[in-house]
Tab-separated table of C-alpha atoms in Angstrom:
chain	number	residue	atom	x	y	z
B	1	MET	CA	117.183	160.252	84.594
B	2	MET	CA	114.539	157.805	85.838
B	3	PRO	CA	114.560	157.292	89.639
B	4	MET	CA	116.060	154.005	90.857
B	5	ARG	CA	112.730	152.776	92.332
B	6	ASN	CA	110.892	153.366	89.046
B	7	ARG	CA	113.607	151.571	87.099
B	8	LEU	CA	113.380	148.547	89.393
B	9	SER	CA	109.583	148.456	89.070
B	10	LEU	CA	109.851	148.658	85.292
B	11	GLY	CA	112.373	145.809	85.307
B	12	VAL	CA	110.064	143.618	87.360
B	13	VAL	CA	107.189	144.308	84.971
B	14	LEU	CA	109.311	143.493	81.924
B	15	VAL	CA	110.556	140.238	83.451
B	16	SER	CA	106.975	139.259	84.339
B	17	LEU	CA	105.820	139.980	80.814
B	18	ALA	CA	108.686	137.932	79.416
B	19	LEU	CA	108.001	134.955	81.647
B	20	SER	CA	104.202	134.947	81.367
B	21	PRO	CA	104.104	133.551	77.795
B	22	MET	CA	106.404	130.698	78.897
B	23	ALA	CA	104.172	129.890	81.881
B	24	TYR	CA	101.082	130.072	79.678
B	25	ALA	CA	102.679	127.734	77.142
B	26	GLN	CA	103.551	125.230	79.841
B	27	GLU	CA	100.028	125.430	81.264
B	28	ALA	CA	98.474	125.019	77.824
B	29	LYS	CA	100.583	121.903	77.186
B	30	LEU	CA	99.627	120.303	80.505
B	31	GLY	CA	98.132	116.891	79.824
B	32	SER	CA	100.279	116.033	76.816
B	33	SER	CA	102.549	113.856	78.972
B	34	VAL	CA	102.116	112.024	82.243
B	35	GLU	CA	105.376	113.524	83.559
B	36	GLY	CA	103.958	117.037	83.364
B	37	LEU	CA	100.812	115.962	85.191
B	38	LEU	CA	102.849	114.347	87.963
B	39	GLN	CA	104.944	117.483	88.386
B	40	ALA	CA	101.826	119.642	88.551
B	41	ALA	CA	100.287	117.298	91.127
B	42	ARG	CA	103.385	117.551	93.331
B	43	GLU	CA	102.990	121.304	93.380
B	44	ARG	CA	99.199	121.667	93.540
B	45	ASN	CA	97.453	118.675	95.067
B	46	PRO	CA	96.095	119.767	98.482
B	47	GLU	CA	96.028	116.247	99.930
B	48	ILE	CA	99.742	115.775	99.267
B	49	ALA	CA	100.446	119.196	100.752
B	50	SER	CA	98.476	118.339	103.903
B	51	MET	CA	100.347	115.025	104.308
B	52	ARG	CA	103.671	116.831	103.993
B	53	PHE	CA	102.607	119.386	106.597
B	54	ASP	CA	101.577	116.523	108.906
B	55	ALA	CA	105.019	114.952	108.438
B	56	ASP	CA	106.704	118.300	109.148
B	57	ALA	CA	104.605	118.705	112.287
B	58	ALA	CA	105.524	115.201	113.461
B	59	ALA	CA	109.229	115.946	112.916
B	60	GLU	CA	108.952	119.041	115.109
B	61	ARG	CA	107.668	116.906	118.011
B	62	VAL	CA	110.991	115.057	118.361
B	63	VAL	CA	112.880	117.772	120.262
B	64	PRO	CA	110.094	118.558	122.774
B	65	ALA	CA	109.556	114.837	123.421
B	66	GLY	CA	113.053	114.388	124.839
B	67	ALA	CA	113.349	117.736	126.604
B	68	LEU	CA	113.202	118.298	130.321
B	69	PRO	CA	109.986	119.849	131.616
B	70	ASP	CA	110.128	123.526	132.470
B	71	PRO	CA	111.399	124.310	135.984
B	72	LYS	CA	108.990	125.671	138.581
B	73	PHE	CA	109.409	128.653	140.868
B	74	ARG	CA	107.481	129.193	144.079
B	75	THR	CA	107.440	132.046	146.600
B	76	GLU	CA	106.102	131.738	150.152
B	77	LEU	CA	105.521	134.793	152.357
B	78	ARG	CA	105.624	133.612	155.970
B	79	ASP	CA	104.131	135.385	158.983
B	80	ILE	CA	102.788	138.369	157.011
B	81	THR	CA	101.632	140.019	160.304
B	82	ARG	CA	104.825	139.224	162.206
B	83	MET	CA	102.911	137.540	164.993
B	84	GLY	CA	100.269	140.320	165.065
B	85	ALA	CA	102.745	143.149	165.470
B	86	GLN	CA	101.760	144.772	162.180
B	87	ASN	CA	99.045	144.831	159.596
B	88	PRO	CA	99.215	142.155	156.881
B	89	THR	CA	101.719	143.036	154.147
B	90	LEU	CA	102.980	141.441	150.953
B	91	LEU	CA	106.415	143.079	150.941
B	92	PRO	CA	109.128	140.386	151.259
B	93	GLY	CA	111.332	142.676	153.364
B	94	ARG	CA	108.649	143.336	155.977
B	95	VAL	CA	107.209	139.860	156.608
B	96	GLY	CA	108.641	137.361	159.050
B	97	SER	CA	110.474	135.443	156.296
B	98	THR	CA	110.230	134.791	152.567
B	99	ARG	CA	110.979	131.405	151.058
B	100	TYR	CA	111.953	131.097	147.370
B	101	LEU	CA	111.822	127.623	145.843
B	102	LEU	CA	113.208	126.657	142.421
B	103	MET	CA	112.249	123.077	141.384
B	104	GLN	CA	113.088	120.840	138.434
B	105	ASP	CA	111.444	117.516	137.524
B	106	LEU	CA	113.960	114.805	136.551
B	107	PRO	CA	112.620	111.583	134.977
B	108	TRP	CA	114.399	108.278	135.508
B	109	MET	CA	117.468	107.628	133.391
B	110	GLY	CA	116.604	106.643	129.808
B	111	LYS	CA	113.007	107.837	129.780
B	112	ARG	CA	113.764	111.028	127.872
B	113	GLY	CA	115.716	109.107	125.244
B	114	LEU	CA	112.901	106.609	124.808
B	115	LYS	CA	110.342	109.399	124.413
B	116	ARG	CA	112.566	111.004	121.776
B	117	GLU	CA	112.900	107.697	119.914
B	118	VAL	CA	109.111	107.212	120.030
B	119	ALA	CA	108.635	110.672	118.494
B	120	GLN	CA	111.270	109.937	115.835
B	121	SER	CA	109.544	106.694	114.859
B	122	GLN	CA	106.202	108.504	114.704
B	123	ALA	CA	107.786	111.136	112.447
B	124	GLU	CA	109.144	108.374	110.191
B	125	ALA	CA	105.670	106.849	110.062
B	126	ALA	CA	104.222	110.227	109.067
B	127	ARG	CA	106.822	110.588	106.306
B	128	SER	CA	106.021	107.065	105.081
B	129	ARG	CA	102.299	107.873	105.046
B	130	ALA	CA	103.039	111.004	103.003
B	131	ALA	CA	105.142	108.926	100.591
B	132	GLY	CA	102.346	106.357	100.399
B	133	ALA	CA	99.790	109.057	99.638
B	134	TRP	CA	101.999	110.331	96.827
B	135	VAL	CA	102.620	106.951	95.177
B	136	GLU	CA	98.890	106.205	95.405
B	137	LEU	CA	98.032	109.544	93.796
B	138	ALA	CA	100.729	109.068	91.148
B	139	GLY	CA	99.283	105.651	90.331
B	140	LYS	CA	95.811	107.135	89.894
B	141	ILE	CA	97.184	109.876	87.619
B	142	LYS	CA	99.090	107.350	85.493
B	143	THR	CA	96.039	105.096	85.244
B	144	THR	CA	93.665	107.945	84.337
B	145	TYR	CA	96.154	109.299	81.802
B	146	ALA	CA	96.364	105.836	80.191
B	147	GLU	CA	92.556	105.659	80.009
B	148	LEU	CA	92.461	109.129	78.464
B	149	TYR	CA	95.104	108.042	75.954
B	150	TYR	CA	92.947	105.029	75.051
B	151	LEU	CA	89.932	107.276	74.445
B	152	ASP	CA	92.005	109.674	72.363
B	153	GLN	CA	93.353	106.840	70.221
B	154	ASN	CA	89.889	105.308	69.965
B	155	GLU	CA	88.499	108.640	68.793
B	156	ARG	CA	91.311	109.032	66.256
B	157	LEU	CA	90.676	105.514	64.961
B	158	SER	CA	86.932	106.143	64.778
B	159	ARG	CA	87.503	109.236	62.674
B	160	GLU	CA	89.786	107.275	60.378
B	161	ILE	CA	87.097	104.599	60.006
B	162	LEU	CA	84.501	107.313	59.385
B	163	ASP	CA	86.625	108.689	56.553
B	164	LEU	CA	87.121	105.168	55.231
B	165	MET	CA	83.371	104.501	55.267
B	166	ALA	CA	82.809	107.745	53.385
B	167	ARG	CA	85.195	106.499	50.679
B	168	LEU	CA	83.534	103.072	50.651
B	169	GLU	CA	80.175	104.777	50.240
B	170	LYS	CA	81.493	106.469	47.104
B	171	VAL	CA	82.783	103.149	45.807
B	172	ALA	CA	79.379	101.587	46.480
B	173	GLN	CA	77.627	104.480	44.737
B	174	VAL	CA	79.838	104.066	41.660
B	175	ARG	CA	79.142	100.342	41.540
B	176	TYR	CA	75.428	100.966	42.139
B	177	ALA	CA	75.339	103.494	39.300
B	178	GLY	CA	76.988	100.921	37.042
B	179	GLY	CA	74.492	98.261	38.057
B	180	LEU	CA	77.220	96.199	39.733
B	181	ALA	CA	75.950	96.511	43.314
B	182	ALA	CA	72.663	96.894	45.130
B	183	GLN	CA	71.445	100.136	46.658
B	184	GLN	CA	71.563	98.356	49.999
B	185	ASP	CA	75.364	98.645	49.927
B	186	VAL	CA	75.158	102.456	49.845
B	187	ILE	CA	72.607	102.516	52.660
B	188	ARG	CA	74.691	100.196	54.831
B	189	ALA	CA	77.727	102.445	54.347
B	190	GLN	CA	75.650	105.456	55.434
B	191	VAL	CA	74.306	103.582	58.475
B	192	GLU	CA	77.842	102.621	59.419
B	193	GLN	CA	78.876	106.294	59.274
B	194	SER	CA	75.971	107.324	61.487
B	195	THR	CA	76.968	104.644	63.984
B	196	MET	CA	80.532	105.956	64.029
B	197	ARG	CA	79.339	109.534	64.606
B	198	ASN	CA	77.229	108.337	67.519
B	199	GLU	CA	80.279	106.589	68.990
B	200	LEU	CA	82.279	109.807	68.648
B	201	ILE	CA	79.641	111.641	70.684
B	202	ALA	CA	79.879	109.035	73.455
B	203	LEU	CA	83.686	109.126	73.357
B	204	ASP	CA	83.674	112.907	73.689
B	205	ALA	CA	81.448	112.746	76.779
B	206	GLU	CA	83.652	110.094	78.360
B	207	ARG	CA	86.766	112.083	77.538
B	208	ARG	CA	85.408	115.161	79.337
B	209	GLN	CA	84.671	113.038	82.405
B	210	LEU	CA	88.201	111.656	82.449
B	211	GLN	CA	89.668	115.134	82.025
B	212	ALA	CA	87.624	116.368	84.994
B	213	ARG	CA	88.870	113.450	87.081
B	214	LEU	CA	92.456	114.097	86.018
B	215	ASN	CA	92.149	117.791	86.866
B	216	ALA	CA	90.849	116.881	90.324
B	217	LEU	CA	93.797	114.528	90.893
B	218	VAL	CA	96.266	117.202	89.845
B	219	GLY	CA	94.556	119.867	91.955
B	220	ARG	CA	93.121	122.049	89.187
B	221	PRO	CA	89.543	123.206	88.624
B	222	THR	CA	87.648	120.411	86.902
B	223	SER	CA	86.474	122.643	84.058
B	224	GLU	CA	89.976	123.641	82.907
B	225	SER	CA	91.116	122.209	79.617
B	226	LEU	CA	93.877	119.656	79.167
B	227	ALA	CA	96.037	118.985	76.152
B	228	ALA	CA	95.496	115.735	74.302
B	229	PRO	CA	97.829	112.949	75.493
B	230	GLU	CA	100.617	112.604	72.969
B	231	GLN	CA	102.178	109.305	73.961
B	232	ILE	CA	102.413	106.733	76.692
B	233	ARG	CA	105.566	105.698	78.477
B	234	PRO	CA	107.762	102.963	76.985
B	235	LEU	CA	107.168	99.624	78.621
B	236	PRO	CA	109.966	97.795	80.435
B	237	SER	CA	110.861	94.287	79.373
B	238	LEU	CA	109.365	91.235	81.042
B	239	GLU	CA	112.742	90.532	82.659
B	240	GLN	CA	112.708	93.942	84.365
B	241	VAL	CA	109.213	93.315	85.751
B	242	SER	CA	109.749	89.960	87.377
B	243	PHE	CA	108.175	89.051	90.690
B	244	ALA	CA	111.433	87.785	92.222
B	245	ALA	CA	113.301	91.046	91.544
B	246	LEU	CA	110.411	93.277	92.557
B	247	GLU	CA	109.726	91.412	95.805
B	248	VAL	CA	113.065	92.536	97.233
B	249	ARG	CA	112.400	96.152	96.299
B	250	VAL	CA	108.896	95.989	97.739
B	251	ARG	CA	110.187	94.818	101.108
B	252	MET	CA	112.600	97.767	101.147
B	253	ASN	CA	110.562	100.603	99.644
B	254	ASN	CA	106.835	99.965	99.965
B	255	PRO	CA	105.394	102.935	101.934
B	256	LEU	CA	102.771	100.814	103.699
B	257	LEU	CA	105.399	98.371	104.944
B	258	ARG	CA	107.691	101.209	106.013
B	259	THR	CA	104.806	102.758	107.933
B	260	GLU	CA	104.098	99.487	109.703
B	261	GLU	CA	107.789	99.061	110.535
B	262	SER	CA	107.788	102.525	112.095
B	263	GLN	CA	104.669	101.634	114.073
B	264	ILE	CA	106.409	98.495	115.356
B	265	ARG	CA	109.361	100.612	116.543
B	266	VAL	CA	106.915	102.970	118.254
B	267	ALA	CA	105.287	100.013	120.049
B	268	GLU	CA	108.691	98.604	121.059
B	269	LYS	CA	109.867	101.909	122.512
B	270	ASN	CA	106.540	102.423	124.281
B	271	ARG	CA	106.943	98.986	125.845
B	272	GLU	CA	110.429	99.876	127.071
B	273	LEU	CA	109.125	103.180	128.395
B	274	THR	CA	106.316	101.393	130.211
B	275	LEU	CA	108.826	99.044	131.855
B	276	LYS	CA	110.847	102.033	133.031
B	277	ASN	CA	107.775	103.302	134.870
B	278	ARG	CA	108.683	100.733	137.535
B	279	TYR	CA	111.379	103.181	138.629
B	280	PRO	CA	110.662	106.524	140.327
B	281	ASP	CA	110.974	110.022	138.913
B	282	PHE	CA	112.566	112.825	140.895
B	283	ASN	CA	111.923	116.448	141.690
B	284	VAL	CA	114.878	118.456	143.011
B	285	GLY	CA	114.848	121.997	144.292
B	286	ILE	CA	116.855	124.695	145.989
B	287	SER	CA	115.287	127.194	148.364
B	288	PRO	CA	116.876	130.378	149.784
B	289	ILE	CA	115.013	131.980	152.753
B	290	GLN	CA	114.998	135.733	153.221
B	291	TYR	CA	114.758	137.436	156.604
B	292	ARG	CA	114.161	141.146	156.243
B	293	GLY	CA	116.604	142.293	153.591
B	294	SER	CA	119.078	139.410	153.553
B	295	LEU	CA	119.231	135.690	152.735
B	296	LYS	CA	120.178	133.785	155.859
B	297	GLU	CA	119.110	130.184	155.161
B	298	TRP	CA	119.397	127.745	152.253
B	299	GLU	CA	117.458	124.522	151.769
B	300	LEU	CA	117.784	121.629	149.348
B	301	MET	CA	114.772	119.513	148.375
B	302	VAL	CA	114.456	116.084	146.759
B	303	GLU	CA	111.066	114.605	145.929
B	304	VAL	CA	110.542	111.029	144.719
B	305	ASN	CA	107.327	109.451	143.538
B	306	ILE	CA	106.842	105.970	144.953
B	307	PRO	CA	105.664	103.390	142.346
B	308	LEU	CA	103.395	101.417	144.630
B	309	GLN	CA	100.461	100.778	142.281
B	310	GLN	CA	101.929	97.608	140.826
B	311	ASP	CA	98.625	96.288	139.493
B	312	THR	CA	98.217	99.433	137.405
B	313	ARG	CA	101.754	99.194	136.058
B	314	ARG	CA	101.480	95.511	135.233
B	315	ALA	CA	98.264	96.219	133.318
B	316	GLN	CA	100.033	98.984	131.393
B	317	GLU	CA	102.897	96.623	130.606
B	318	ARG	CA	100.521	93.955	129.331
B	319	GLU	CA	98.797	96.625	127.241
B	320	SER	CA	102.123	97.639	125.663
B	321	GLU	CA	102.924	93.988	124.904
B	322	ALA	CA	99.530	93.524	123.247
B	323	MET	CA	99.982	96.675	121.180
B	324	LEU	CA	103.392	95.464	120.003
B	325	ALA	CA	101.941	92.085	119.019
B	326	ALA	CA	99.105	93.838	117.184
B	327	ALA	CA	101.590	96.036	115.282
B	328	ARG	CA	103.565	92.975	114.193
B	329	SER	CA	100.396	91.203	113.092
B	330	ARG	CA	99.312	94.247	111.066
B	331	GLN	CA	102.687	94.269	109.353
B	332	GLU	CA	102.253	90.609	108.412
B	333	VAL	CA	98.775	91.291	107.021
B	334	VAL	CA	100.054	94.240	104.992
B	335	MET	CA	103.017	92.220	103.742
B	336	ASN	CA	100.804	89.374	102.532
B	337	GLN	CA	98.382	91.756	100.812
B	338	VAL	CA	101.136	93.799	99.181
B	339	LEU	CA	102.880	90.712	97.807
B	340	ALA	CA	99.559	89.305	96.568
B	341	ASP	CA	98.792	92.578	94.771
B	342	LEU	CA	102.296	92.622	93.317
B	343	TYR	CA	101.974	89.060	92.011
B	344	ALA	CA	98.580	89.776	90.437
B	345	ASN	CA	99.797	92.944	88.712
B	346	VAL	CA	102.999	91.327	87.472
B	347	ALA	CA	100.932	88.506	85.984
B	348	GLY	CA	98.565	91.036	84.437
B	349	PHE	CA	101.486	93.028	83.002
B	350	GLU	CA	102.997	89.905	81.450
B	351	SER	CA	99.654	88.977	79.918
B	352	ALA	CA	99.081	92.468	78.514
B	353	ARG	CA	102.638	92.625	77.148
B	354	ARG	CA	102.296	89.283	75.382
B	355	SER	CA	98.868	90.227	74.046
B	356	LEU	CA	100.310	93.475	72.687
B	357	ALA	CA	103.137	91.632	70.962
B	358	LEU	CA	100.765	89.056	69.456
B	359	THR	CA	98.357	91.721	68.211
B	360	THR	CA	101.110	93.882	66.756
B	361	ASP	CA	103.139	91.121	65.136
B	362	SER	CA	100.406	88.743	63.939
B	363	LEU	CA	96.762	89.770	64.246
B	364	LEU	CA	97.071	93.327	62.935
B	365	PRO	CA	99.023	92.434	59.753
B	366	GLN	CA	96.569	89.585	59.085
B	367	SER	CA	93.557	91.884	59.569
B	368	GLU	CA	95.055	94.514	57.252
B	369	LEU	CA	95.726	91.850	54.628
B	370	THR	CA	92.159	90.544	54.981
B	371	PHE	CA	90.710	94.035	54.554
B	372	ARG	CA	92.805	94.848	51.496
B	373	SER	CA	91.790	91.518	49.962
B	374	ALA	CA	88.099	92.158	50.717
B	375	LEU	CA	88.297	95.692	49.299
B	376	ALA	CA	89.895	94.450	46.089
B	377	GLY	CA	87.345	91.632	45.858
B	378	TYR	CA	84.423	94.054	46.341
B	379	GLN	CA	85.744	96.398	43.667
B	380	THR	CA	85.920	93.463	41.246
B	381	GLY	CA	82.601	92.016	42.354
B	382	LYS	CA	84.031	88.842	43.878
B	383	VAL	CA	82.780	89.538	47.448
B	384	ASP	CA	79.723	91.355	48.703
B	385	PHE	CA	79.584	94.520	50.807
B	386	ALA	CA	78.813	92.615	54.011
B	387	THR	CA	82.131	90.782	53.720
B	388	LEU	CA	83.911	94.121	53.258
B	389	LEU	CA	82.184	95.539	56.355
B	390	ASP	CA	83.177	92.505	58.392
B	391	ALA	CA	86.795	92.942	57.315
B	392	GLN	CA	86.645	96.645	58.222
B	393	ARG	CA	85.177	95.861	61.634
B	394	GLN	CA	87.793	93.199	62.197
B	395	ILE	CA	90.693	95.533	61.491
B	396	ARG	CA	89.144	98.228	63.704
B	397	GLN	CA	88.662	95.775	66.559
B	398	THR	CA	92.221	94.520	66.157
B	399	LYS	CA	93.605	98.055	66.369
B	400	LEU	CA	91.432	98.716	69.421
B	401	ASN	CA	92.728	95.523	70.998
B	402	GLN	CA	96.266	96.666	70.292
B	403	ILE	CA	95.658	100.005	71.993
B	404	LYS	CA	93.797	98.337	74.846
B	405	ALA	CA	96.651	95.897	75.474
B	406	ALA	CA	99.158	98.752	75.556
B	407	VAL	CA	96.945	100.738	77.952
B	408	ASP	CA	96.348	97.690	80.161
B	409	ALA	CA	100.099	97.213	80.400
B	410	GLN	CA	100.468	100.887	81.357
B	411	LYS	CA	97.843	100.540	84.091
B	412	ARG	CA	99.479	97.392	85.429
B	413	LEU	CA	102.838	99.157	85.383
B	414	ALA	CA	101.365	102.088	87.323
B	415	SER	CA	100.006	99.683	89.948
B	416	ILE	CA	103.370	97.919	90.200
B	417	GLU	CA	105.155	101.244	90.675
B	418	SER	CA	102.699	102.201	93.408
B	419	ILE	CA	103.331	98.901	95.188
B	420	VAL	CA	107.105	99.075	94.802
B	421	GLY	CA	107.142	102.740	95.803
B	422	GLU	CA	109.414	103.878	92.992
B	423	GLU	CA	109.544	104.278	89.211
B	424	GLN	CA	110.524	101.337	87.011
């Protein structure tokens, strides 16, 4: 029989071998969808991890902020020579007397609670900053993914046009051989193919740059490969992305506004805490006194700080008022900027959505009809090759415009989601 430890080790190895192909398949498919990239970024991006750790650290400051300070203990050895009757000694039972003092600082009523509330508001601000960092990163990932999708579709379309030009070259060669077309038609078809190959080289270089940027956003080495983007997210309707509906959600969920609201609460509590500094703090203590081997006296001690420096306190109070006013002004600035950005992106989304609909429903069918008509006319000798090339370029540009409108709408949607602070 195999020992229990060996059987467990073998089981762990078998499970690892079984799971490794699944992990490799998931890693190899990374980049095919924006959802997978966002999930990978949540787990790997070091900036997001650092912001979460900062928020965790801020949350741990709440309890210490409202806690009492540690008590103090003091020992006093009195008359260590017993009025010169003996050599100096540090033994409590042999000196004239030993005083033990246990002290505790007690702040004025309400100060501890205010300090705790300040720390809680600072922790909320840290959590809002972490949420803001995530929505900003998610927006960049969505935007870069949309740009990569555009390049991928552009490359696919360029290859289709390259194949089409190869077929048109054959048609031109057949017509040239039959004396129905000039040799210039064949040459122009070859030049057009060379131009398309040159564009493919440029698209490949740009694609590698975008993949490196996307890897950096996710938190992967820039040289690692990514799967080709398969599809973009479905677009919401224009009614779902209306400024009036989104404005309410922005005021509730925008991370920048939530951070500023937390900072206002911090300033308000700091102002209240500064006003409480008009009242004294206390220090209480109890002190037993030892004579020889027994405790024969007990003392009680109360210490109060006297808030006499009124000029200093009034200056601190004015400072806290100014900081509160500054926090409220910053919130107003952020609010105006956020709403302006929201309005601009909603307008841009509406424009891109309408442009996509117009291109898909009208321009693209008309361009395809024009190209088919030009191709049939060239084959019958009714139009020249230049007209056919113009029709081909028109249909290619229309398809590019269709893809570009869809990608622009995706980028606007990503910006709107970053502003709102949630998915649409």
